GROMACS .gro file of C-alpha atoms in nm:
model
  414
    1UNK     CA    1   0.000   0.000   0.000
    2UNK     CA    2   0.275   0.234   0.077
    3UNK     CA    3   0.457   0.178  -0.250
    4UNK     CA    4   0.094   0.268  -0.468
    5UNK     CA    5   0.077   0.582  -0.228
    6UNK     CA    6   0.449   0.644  -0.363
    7UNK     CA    7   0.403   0.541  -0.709
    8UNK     CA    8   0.102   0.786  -0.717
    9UNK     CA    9   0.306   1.078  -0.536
   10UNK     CA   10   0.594   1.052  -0.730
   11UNK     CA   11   0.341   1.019  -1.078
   12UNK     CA   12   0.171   1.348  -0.948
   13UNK     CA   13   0.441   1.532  -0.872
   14UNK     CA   14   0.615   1.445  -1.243
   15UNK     CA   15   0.309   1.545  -1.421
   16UNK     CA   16   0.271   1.878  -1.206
   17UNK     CA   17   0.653   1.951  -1.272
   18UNK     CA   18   0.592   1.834  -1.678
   19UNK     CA   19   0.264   2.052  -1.668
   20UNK     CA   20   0.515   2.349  -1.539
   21UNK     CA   21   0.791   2.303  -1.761
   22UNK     CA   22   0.544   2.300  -2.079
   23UNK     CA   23   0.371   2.621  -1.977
   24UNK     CA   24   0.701   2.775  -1.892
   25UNK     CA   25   0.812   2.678  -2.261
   26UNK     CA   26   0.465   2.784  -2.424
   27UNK     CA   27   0.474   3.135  -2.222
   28UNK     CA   28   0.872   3.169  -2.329
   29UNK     CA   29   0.704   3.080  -2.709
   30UNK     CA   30   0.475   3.302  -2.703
   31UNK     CA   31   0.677   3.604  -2.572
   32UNK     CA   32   0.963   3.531  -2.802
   33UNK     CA   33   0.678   3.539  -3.095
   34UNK     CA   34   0.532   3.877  -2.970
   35UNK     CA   35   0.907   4.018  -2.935
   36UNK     CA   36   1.003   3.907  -3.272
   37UNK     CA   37   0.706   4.061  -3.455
   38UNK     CA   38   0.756   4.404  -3.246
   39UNK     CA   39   1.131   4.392  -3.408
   40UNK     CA   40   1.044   4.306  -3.798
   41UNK     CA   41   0.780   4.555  -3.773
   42UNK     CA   42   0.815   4.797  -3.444
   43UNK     CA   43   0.448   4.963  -3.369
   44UNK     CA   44   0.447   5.373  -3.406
   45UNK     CA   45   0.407   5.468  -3.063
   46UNK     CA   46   0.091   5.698  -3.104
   47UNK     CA   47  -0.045   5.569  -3.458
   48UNK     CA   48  -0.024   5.180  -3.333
   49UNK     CA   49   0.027   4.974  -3.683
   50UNK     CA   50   0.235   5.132  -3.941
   51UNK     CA   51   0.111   5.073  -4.297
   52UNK     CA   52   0.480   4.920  -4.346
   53UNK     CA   53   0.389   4.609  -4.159
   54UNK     CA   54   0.136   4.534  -4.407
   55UNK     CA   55   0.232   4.622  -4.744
   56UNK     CA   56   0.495   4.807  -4.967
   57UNK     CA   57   0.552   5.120  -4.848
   58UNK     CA   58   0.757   5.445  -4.984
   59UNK     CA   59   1.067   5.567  -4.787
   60UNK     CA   60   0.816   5.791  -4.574
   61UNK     CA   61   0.566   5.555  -4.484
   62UNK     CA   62   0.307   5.589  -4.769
   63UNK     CA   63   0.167   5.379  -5.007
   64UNK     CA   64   0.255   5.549  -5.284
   65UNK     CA   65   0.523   5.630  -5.510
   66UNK     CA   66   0.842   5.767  -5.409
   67UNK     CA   67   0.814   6.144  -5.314
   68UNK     CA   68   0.961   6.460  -5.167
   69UNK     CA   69   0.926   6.613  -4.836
   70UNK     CA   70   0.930   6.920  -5.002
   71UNK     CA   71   0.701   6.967  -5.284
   72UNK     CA   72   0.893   7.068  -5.648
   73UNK     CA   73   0.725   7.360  -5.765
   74UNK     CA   74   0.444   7.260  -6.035
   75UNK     CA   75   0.340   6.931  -5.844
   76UNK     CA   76   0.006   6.883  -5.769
   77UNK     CA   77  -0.024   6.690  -5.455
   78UNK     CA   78  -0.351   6.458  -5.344
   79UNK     CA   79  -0.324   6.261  -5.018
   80UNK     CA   80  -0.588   6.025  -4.908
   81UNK     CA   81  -0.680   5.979  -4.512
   82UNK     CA   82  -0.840   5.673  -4.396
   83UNK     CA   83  -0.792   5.273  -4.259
   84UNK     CA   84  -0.768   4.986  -4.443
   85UNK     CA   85  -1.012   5.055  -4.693
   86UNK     CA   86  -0.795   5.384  -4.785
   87UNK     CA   87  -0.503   5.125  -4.780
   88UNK     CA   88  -0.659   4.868  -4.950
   89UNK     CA   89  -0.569   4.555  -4.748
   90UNK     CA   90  -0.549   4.234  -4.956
   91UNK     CA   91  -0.558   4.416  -5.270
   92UNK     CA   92  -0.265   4.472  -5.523
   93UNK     CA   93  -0.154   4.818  -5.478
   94UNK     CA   94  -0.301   4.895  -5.859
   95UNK     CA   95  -0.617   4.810  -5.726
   96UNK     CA   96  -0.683   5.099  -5.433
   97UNK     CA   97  -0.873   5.407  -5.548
   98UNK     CA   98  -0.535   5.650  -5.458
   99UNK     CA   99  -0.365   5.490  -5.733
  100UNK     CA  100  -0.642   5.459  -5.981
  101UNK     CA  101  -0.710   5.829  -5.898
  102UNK     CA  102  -0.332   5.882  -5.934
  103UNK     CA  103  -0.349   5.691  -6.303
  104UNK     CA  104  -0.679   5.889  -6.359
  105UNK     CA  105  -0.530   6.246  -6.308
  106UNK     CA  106  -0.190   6.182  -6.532
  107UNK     CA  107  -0.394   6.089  -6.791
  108UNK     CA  108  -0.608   6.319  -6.783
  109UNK     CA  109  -0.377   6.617  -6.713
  110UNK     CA  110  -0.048   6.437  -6.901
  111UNK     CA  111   0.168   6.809  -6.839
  112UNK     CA  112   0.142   6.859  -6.521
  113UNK     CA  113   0.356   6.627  -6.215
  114UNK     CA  114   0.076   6.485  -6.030
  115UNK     CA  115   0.115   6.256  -5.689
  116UNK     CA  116  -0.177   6.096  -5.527
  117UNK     CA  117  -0.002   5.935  -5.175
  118UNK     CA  118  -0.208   5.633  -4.956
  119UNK     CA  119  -0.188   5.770  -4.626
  120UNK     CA  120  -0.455   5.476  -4.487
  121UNK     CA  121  -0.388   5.218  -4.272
  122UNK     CA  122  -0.558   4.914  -4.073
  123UNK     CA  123  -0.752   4.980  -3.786
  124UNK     CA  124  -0.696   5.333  -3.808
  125UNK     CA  125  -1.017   5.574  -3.652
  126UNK     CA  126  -1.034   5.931  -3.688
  127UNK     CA  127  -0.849   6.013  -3.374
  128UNK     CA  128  -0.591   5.801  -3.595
  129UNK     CA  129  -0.619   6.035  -3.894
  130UNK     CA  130  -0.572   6.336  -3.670
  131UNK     CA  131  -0.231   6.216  -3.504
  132UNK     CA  132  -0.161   6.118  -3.906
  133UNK     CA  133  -0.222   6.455  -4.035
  134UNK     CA  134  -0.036   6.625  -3.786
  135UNK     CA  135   0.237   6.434  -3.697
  136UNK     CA  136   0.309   6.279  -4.109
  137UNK     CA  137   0.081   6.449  -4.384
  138UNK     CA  138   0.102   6.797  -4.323
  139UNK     CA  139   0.412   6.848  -4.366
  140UNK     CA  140   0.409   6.725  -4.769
  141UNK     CA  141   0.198   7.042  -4.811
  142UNK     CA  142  -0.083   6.892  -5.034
  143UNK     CA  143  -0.299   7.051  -5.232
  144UNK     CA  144  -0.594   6.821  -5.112
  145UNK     CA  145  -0.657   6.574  -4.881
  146UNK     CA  146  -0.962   6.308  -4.910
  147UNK     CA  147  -1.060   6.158  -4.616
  148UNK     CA  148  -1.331   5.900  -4.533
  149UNK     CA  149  -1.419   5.693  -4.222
  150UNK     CA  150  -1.675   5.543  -3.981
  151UNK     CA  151  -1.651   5.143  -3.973
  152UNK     CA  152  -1.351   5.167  -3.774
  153UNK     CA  153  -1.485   5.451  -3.483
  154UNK     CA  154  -1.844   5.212  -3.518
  155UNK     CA  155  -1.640   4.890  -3.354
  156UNK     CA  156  -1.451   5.107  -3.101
  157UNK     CA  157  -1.848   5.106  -2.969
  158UNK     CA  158  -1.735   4.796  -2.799
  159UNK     CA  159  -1.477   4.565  -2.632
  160UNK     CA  160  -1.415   4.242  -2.731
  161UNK     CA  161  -1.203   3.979  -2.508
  162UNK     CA  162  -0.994   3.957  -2.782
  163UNK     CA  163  -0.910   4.292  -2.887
  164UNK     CA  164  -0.967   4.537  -2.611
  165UNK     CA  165  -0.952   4.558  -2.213
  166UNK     CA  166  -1.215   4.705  -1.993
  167UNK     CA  167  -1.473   4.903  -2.107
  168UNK     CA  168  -1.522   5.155  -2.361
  169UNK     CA  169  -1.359   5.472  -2.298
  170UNK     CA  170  -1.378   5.801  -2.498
  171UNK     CA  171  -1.045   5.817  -2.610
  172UNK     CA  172  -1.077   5.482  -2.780
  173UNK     CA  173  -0.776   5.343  -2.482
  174UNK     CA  174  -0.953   5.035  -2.416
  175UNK     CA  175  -0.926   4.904  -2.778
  176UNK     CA  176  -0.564   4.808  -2.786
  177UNK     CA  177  -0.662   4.593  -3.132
  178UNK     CA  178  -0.365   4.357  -3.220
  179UNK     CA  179  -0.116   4.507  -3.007
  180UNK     CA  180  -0.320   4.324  -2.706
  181UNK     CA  181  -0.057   4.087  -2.729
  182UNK     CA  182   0.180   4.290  -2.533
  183UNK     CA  183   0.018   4.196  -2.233
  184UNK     CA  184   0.081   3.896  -2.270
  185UNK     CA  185  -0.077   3.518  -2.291
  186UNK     CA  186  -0.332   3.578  -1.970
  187UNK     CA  187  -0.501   3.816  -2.243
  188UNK     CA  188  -0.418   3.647  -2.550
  189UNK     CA  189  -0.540   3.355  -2.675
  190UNK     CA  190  -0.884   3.414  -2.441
  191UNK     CA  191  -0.911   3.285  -2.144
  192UNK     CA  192  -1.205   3.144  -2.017
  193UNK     CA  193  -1.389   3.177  -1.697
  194UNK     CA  194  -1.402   2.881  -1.503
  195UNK     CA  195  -1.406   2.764  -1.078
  196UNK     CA  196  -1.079   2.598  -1.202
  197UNK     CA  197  -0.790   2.806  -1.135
  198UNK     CA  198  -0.587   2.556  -1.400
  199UNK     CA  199  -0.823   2.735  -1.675
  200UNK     CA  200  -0.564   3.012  -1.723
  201UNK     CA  201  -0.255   2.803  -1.789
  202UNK     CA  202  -0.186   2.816  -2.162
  203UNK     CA  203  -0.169   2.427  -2.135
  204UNK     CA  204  -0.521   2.385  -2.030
  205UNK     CA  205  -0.567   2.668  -2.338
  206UNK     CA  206  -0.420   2.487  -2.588
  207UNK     CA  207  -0.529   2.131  -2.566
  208UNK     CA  208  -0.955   2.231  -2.480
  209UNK     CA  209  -0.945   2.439  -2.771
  210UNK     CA  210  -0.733   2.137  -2.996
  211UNK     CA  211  -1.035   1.873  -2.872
  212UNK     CA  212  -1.315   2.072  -2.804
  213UNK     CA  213  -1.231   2.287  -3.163
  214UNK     CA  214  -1.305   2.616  -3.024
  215UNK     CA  215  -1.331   2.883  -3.266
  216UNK     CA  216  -1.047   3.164  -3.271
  217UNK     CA  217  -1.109   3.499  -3.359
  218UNK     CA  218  -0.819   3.575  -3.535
  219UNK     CA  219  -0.918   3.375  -3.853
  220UNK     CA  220  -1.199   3.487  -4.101
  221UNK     CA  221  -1.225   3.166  -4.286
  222UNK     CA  222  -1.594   2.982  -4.327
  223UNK     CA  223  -1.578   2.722  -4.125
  224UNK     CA  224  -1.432   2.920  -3.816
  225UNK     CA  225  -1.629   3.183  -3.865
  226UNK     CA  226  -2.000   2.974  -3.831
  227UNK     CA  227  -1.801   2.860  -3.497
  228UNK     CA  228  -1.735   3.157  -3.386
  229UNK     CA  229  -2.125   3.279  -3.436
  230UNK     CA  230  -2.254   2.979  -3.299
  231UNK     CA  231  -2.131   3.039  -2.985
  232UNK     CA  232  -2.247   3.406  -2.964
  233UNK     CA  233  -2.555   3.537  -2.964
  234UNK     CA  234  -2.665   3.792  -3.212
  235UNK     CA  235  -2.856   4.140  -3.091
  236UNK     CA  236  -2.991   4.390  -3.162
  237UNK     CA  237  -2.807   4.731  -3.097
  238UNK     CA  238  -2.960   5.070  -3.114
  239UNK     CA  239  -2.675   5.323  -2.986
  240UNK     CA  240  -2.332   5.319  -3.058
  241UNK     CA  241  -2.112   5.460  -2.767
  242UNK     CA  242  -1.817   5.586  -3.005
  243UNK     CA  243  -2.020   5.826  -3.215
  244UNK     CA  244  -1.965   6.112  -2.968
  245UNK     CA  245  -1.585   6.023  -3.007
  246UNK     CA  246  -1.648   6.005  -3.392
  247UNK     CA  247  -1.777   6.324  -3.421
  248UNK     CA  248  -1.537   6.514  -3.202
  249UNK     CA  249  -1.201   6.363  -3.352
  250UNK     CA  250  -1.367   6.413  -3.715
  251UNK     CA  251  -1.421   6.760  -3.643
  252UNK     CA  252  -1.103   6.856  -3.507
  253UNK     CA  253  -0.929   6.669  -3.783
  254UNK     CA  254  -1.097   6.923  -4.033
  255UNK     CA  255  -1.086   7.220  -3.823
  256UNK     CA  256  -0.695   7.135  -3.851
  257UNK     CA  257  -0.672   7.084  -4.230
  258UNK     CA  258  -0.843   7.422  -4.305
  259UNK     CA  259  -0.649   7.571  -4.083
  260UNK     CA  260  -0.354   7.531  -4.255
  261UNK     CA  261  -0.547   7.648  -4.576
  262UNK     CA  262  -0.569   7.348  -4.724
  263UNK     CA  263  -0.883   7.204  -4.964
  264UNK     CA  264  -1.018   6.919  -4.777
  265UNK     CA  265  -1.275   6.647  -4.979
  266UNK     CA  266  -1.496   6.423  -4.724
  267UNK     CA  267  -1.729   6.105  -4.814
  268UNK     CA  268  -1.926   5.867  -4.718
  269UNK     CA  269  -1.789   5.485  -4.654
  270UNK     CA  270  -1.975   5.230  -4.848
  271UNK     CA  271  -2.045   4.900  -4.683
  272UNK     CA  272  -2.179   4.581  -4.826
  273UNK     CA  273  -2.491   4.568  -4.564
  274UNK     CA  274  -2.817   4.524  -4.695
  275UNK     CA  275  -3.188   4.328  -4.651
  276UNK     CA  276  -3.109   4.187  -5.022
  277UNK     CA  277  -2.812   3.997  -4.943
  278UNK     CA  278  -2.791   3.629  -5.019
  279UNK     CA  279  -2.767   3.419  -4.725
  280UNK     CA  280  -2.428   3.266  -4.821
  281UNK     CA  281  -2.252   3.626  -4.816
  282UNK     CA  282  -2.459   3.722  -4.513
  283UNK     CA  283  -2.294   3.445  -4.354
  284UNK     CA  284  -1.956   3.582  -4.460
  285UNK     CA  285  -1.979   3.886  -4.296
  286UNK     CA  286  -1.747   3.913  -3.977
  287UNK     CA  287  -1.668   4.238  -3.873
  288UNK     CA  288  -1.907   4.202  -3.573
  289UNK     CA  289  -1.856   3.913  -3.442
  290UNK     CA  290  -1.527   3.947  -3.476
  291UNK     CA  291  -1.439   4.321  -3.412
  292UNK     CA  292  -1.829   4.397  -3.241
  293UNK     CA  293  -1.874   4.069  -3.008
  294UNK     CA  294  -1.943   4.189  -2.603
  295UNK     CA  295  -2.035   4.015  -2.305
  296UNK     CA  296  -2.143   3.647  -2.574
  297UNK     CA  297  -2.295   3.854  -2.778
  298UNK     CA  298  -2.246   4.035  -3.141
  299UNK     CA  299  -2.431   4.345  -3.349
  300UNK     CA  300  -2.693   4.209  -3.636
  301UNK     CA  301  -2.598   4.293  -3.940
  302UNK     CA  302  -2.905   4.539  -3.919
  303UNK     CA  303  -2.771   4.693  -3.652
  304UNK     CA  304  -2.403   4.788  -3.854
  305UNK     CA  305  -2.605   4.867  -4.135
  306UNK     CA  306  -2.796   5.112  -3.896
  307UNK     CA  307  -2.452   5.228  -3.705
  308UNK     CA  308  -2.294   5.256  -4.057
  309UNK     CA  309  -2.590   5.518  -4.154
  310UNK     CA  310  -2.523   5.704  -3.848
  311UNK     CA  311  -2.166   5.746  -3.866
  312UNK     CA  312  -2.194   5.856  -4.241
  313UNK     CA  313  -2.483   6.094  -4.154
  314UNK     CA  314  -2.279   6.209  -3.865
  315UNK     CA  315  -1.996   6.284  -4.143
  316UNK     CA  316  -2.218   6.448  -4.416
  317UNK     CA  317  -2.342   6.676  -4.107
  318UNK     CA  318  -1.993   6.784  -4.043
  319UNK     CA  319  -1.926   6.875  -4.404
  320UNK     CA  320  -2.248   7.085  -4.473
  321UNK     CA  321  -2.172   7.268  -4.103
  322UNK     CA  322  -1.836   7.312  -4.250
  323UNK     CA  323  -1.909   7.392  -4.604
  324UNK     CA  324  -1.698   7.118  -4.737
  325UNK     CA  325  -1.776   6.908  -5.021
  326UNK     CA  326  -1.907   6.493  -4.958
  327UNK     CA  327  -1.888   6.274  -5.195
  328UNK     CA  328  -2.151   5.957  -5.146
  329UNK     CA  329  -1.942   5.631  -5.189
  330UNK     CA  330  -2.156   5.476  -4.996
  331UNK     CA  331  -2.485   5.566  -5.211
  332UNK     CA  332  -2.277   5.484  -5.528
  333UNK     CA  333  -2.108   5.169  -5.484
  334UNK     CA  334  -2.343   4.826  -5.546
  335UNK     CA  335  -2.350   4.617  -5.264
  336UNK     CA  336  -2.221   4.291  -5.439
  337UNK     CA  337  -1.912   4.075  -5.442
  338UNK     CA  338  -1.808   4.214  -5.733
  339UNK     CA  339  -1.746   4.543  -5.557
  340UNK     CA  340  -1.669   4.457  -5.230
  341UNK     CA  341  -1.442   4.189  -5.068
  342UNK     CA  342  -1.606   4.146  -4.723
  343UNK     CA  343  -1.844   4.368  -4.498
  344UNK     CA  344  -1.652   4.683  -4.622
  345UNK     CA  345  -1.326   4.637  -4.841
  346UNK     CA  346  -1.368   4.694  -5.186
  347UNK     CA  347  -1.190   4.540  -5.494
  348UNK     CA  348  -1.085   4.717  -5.768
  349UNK     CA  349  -1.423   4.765  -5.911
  350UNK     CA  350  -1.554   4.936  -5.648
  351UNK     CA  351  -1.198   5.188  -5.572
  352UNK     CA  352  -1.294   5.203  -5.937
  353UNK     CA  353  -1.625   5.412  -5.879
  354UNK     CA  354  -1.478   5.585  -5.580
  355UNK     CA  355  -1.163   5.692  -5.789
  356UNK     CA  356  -1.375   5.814  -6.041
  357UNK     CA  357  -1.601   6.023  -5.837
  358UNK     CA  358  -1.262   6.185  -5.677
  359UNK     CA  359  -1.169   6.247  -6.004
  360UNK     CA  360  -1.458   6.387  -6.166
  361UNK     CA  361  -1.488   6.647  -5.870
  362UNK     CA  362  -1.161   6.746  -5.905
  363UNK     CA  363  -1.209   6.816  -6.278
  364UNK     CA  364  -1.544   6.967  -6.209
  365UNK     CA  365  -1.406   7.193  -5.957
  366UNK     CA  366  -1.065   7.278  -6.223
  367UNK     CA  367  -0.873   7.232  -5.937
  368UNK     CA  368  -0.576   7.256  -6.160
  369UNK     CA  369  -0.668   7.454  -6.417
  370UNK     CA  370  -0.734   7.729  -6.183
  371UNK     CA  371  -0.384   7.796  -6.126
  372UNK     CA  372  -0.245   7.777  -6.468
  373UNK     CA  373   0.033   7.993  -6.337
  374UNK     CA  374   0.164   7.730  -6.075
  375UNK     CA  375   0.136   7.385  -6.253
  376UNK     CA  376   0.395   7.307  -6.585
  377UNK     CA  377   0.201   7.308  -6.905
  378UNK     CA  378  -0.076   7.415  -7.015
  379UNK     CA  379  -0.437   7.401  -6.878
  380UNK     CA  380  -0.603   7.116  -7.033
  381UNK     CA  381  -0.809   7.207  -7.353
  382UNK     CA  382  -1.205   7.222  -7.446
  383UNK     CA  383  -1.093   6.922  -7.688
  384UNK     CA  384  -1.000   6.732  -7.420
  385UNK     CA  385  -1.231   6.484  -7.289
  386UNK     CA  386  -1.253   6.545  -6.870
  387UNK     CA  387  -1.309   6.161  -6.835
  388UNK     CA  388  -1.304   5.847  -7.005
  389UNK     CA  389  -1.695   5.742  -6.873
  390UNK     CA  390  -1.963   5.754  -7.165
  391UNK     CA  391  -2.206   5.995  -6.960
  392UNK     CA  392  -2.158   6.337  -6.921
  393UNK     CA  393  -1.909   6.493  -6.658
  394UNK     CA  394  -2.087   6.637  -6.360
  395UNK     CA  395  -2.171   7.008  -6.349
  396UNK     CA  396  -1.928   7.225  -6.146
  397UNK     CA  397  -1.997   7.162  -5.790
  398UNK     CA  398  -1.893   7.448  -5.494
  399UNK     CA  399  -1.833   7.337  -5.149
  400UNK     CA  400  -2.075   7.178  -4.918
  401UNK     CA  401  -2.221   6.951  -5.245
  402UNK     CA  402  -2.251   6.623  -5.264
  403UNK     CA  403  -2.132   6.478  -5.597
  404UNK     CA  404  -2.278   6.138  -5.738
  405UNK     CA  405  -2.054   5.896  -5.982
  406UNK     CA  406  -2.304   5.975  -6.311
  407UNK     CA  407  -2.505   6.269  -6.212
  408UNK     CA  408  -2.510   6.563  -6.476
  409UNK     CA  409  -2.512   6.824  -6.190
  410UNK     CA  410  -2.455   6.827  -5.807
  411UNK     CA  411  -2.692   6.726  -5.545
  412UNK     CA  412  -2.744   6.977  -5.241
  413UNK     CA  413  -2.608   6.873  -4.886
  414UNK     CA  414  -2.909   6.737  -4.669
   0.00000   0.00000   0.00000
């Protein structure tokens, strides 16, 4: 009897010491994998994820082509403000609207040096944009900056497990997005709650999520992603708590760029949210349960179509208050596959349409034409065409209009 009560001691105490030495080795893992992914691609300290991380970048930080700090005289200079859809994340850099704008204006305007820079990047908000502007754009002097935003301020409405800590603060500090890492495995993967103290070790972690197949939020595939729902409940949501924050850090952020005297061009974002989708792309959506999900639960997708209204409303009020021109991408784009990727990324059809409407404002406005005197050649000719569309180009529009993709004149400003 006193050898079994040995036998089981010793057999205890080797699995307990086994049990330690594997999570030691998985914690070590995981903060050598966290380290080495701050050193390929070190986070900005106040703009979080650098565009760099994710695609090719210019030697100043831009997707875009190579450029001067200082602007050569005759340039005409275009720099886009925004997050991923701005950046255009998973598409070929030919494929985001900056560049097709970019290709647009050259051949429209083949005299005069034209540079159209990508200043998006993923998960950026508006607060973002602001610390962007100041701290980056500004000081590349453009002649017009063309921002757009809201799916990324709509999410900050809430705090995942997975993505943020505590609960939703103002200054968008509780969403610390992927750089939730940093604190380390007790955050990420999730825990879960349990009377069992063990349920925190990474070991426990790893092998109930192996057998039980628990869904991770860090994948957007199919079969994950029907997981990942299943074990959340979907809800409605009326209010979004961020669209205070939205509305303040918009403002400010175009308060700032007229300040400095420079044109600014707002829009709408365009989402793929509607009552006629199929049910096999409904069921592809993911941005809330996988940016939106709270307490087990997640935003219908009639809810972000409903927050997605508000935060472009919220944006079309600032323009008219501000007598800025908005451009409705989200009014103009279809909501199919063909145009958009997943709830709000579009391919290159859709930065197709929004190019174009960028483009056809700026021709309708003459923005370069208007200064003959400052770009090299000459202004463009009656003979030549202002855009290679069959229909008609839109009628001049002044500030605070709203500009559709096809429209023979402009639309007021609600």
């Amino acid at each position: 009897m006193r050898l079994l009560v040995t036998a089981i001691a010793v057999s205890a105490l080797v699995l307990v010491g086994s049990v330690a030495i594997l999570e030691v080795a998985l914690r070590a893992t995981f903060a050598k994998d966290v380290n080495q992914a701050a050193l390929r691609h070190p986070p900005h300290p106040f703009l979080q994820v650098d565009a760099s991380s994710l695609v090719a970048v210019n030697d100043h930080g831009f997707r875009g082509d190579p450029i001067e700090r200082g602007k050569p005289p005759g340039v005409f200079r275009v720099f886009a403000l925004g997050g991923s859809t701005t950046l255009g994340i998973g598409a070929p850099y030919e494929d985001t609207y900056p560049y097709k704008l970019q290709t647009m204006l050259r051949e429209r305007y083949p005299d005069v040096a034209i540079e159209v820079q990508n200043a998006g990047s993923a998960w950026y908000t508006t607060a973002h944009m602001l610390i962007n502007y100041q701290l980056r754009v500004r000081q590349f002097d453009p002649d017009l900056v063309v921002v757009f935003e809201a799916i990324n301020d709509l999410y900050r409405s809430f705090s995942p497990p997975w993505w943020a800590v505590g609960e939703f603060k103002p200054d968008y500090s509780h969403y610390l997005g992927p750089y939730i890492r940093f604190l380390g495995p007790d955050v990420w993967p999730v825990a879960s709650a349990s009377w069992w103290p063990g349920s925190e070790l990474l070991v426990w972690r790893r092998l109930r999520d192996r057998v039980r197949g628990v869904p991770t939020p860090y994948r957007f595939d199919a079969a994950n992603l029907r997981k990942l729902r299943s074990s959340l409940q979907p809800r409605p949501v009326a209010s979004f708590k961020s669209l205070d924050s939205f509305r303040s850090y918009y403002a400010l952020l175009i308060r700032t760029i007229q300040a400095d005297g420079r044109p600014v061009l707002m829009a709408s974002q365009a989402f793929l949210y509607s009552d006629a989708l199929p049910r096999d792309v409904r069921e592809s959506l993911f941005f809330a349960p996988i940016f939106c999900a709270e307490d087990g639960a997640y935003p219908t997708m009639e809810s972000m179509m409903r927050g997605m209204d508000m935060f472009n409303d919220a944006a079309r009020t600032l323009a008219g208050a501000r007598g800025i021109p908005f451009l409705e991408f989200e009014r103009a784009v279809p909501k199919t596959r063909v145009h958009f990727s997943d709830d709000v990324h579009l391919t290159g059809a859709g930065n197709e349409i929004v190019a174009r409407m960028v483009f056809d404002w700026i021709v309708a406005q003459a923005m370069i034409e208007a200064r003959p005197g400052r770009w090299r050649g000459p202004a463009p000719t009656a003979a030549m065409p202002p855009s290679s569309r069959s229909h008609d180009p839109p009628a001049r529009a002044g500030f605070g209009t709203v500009v559709l993709p096809g429209a023979p004149a402009a639309v007021g400003t609600p």
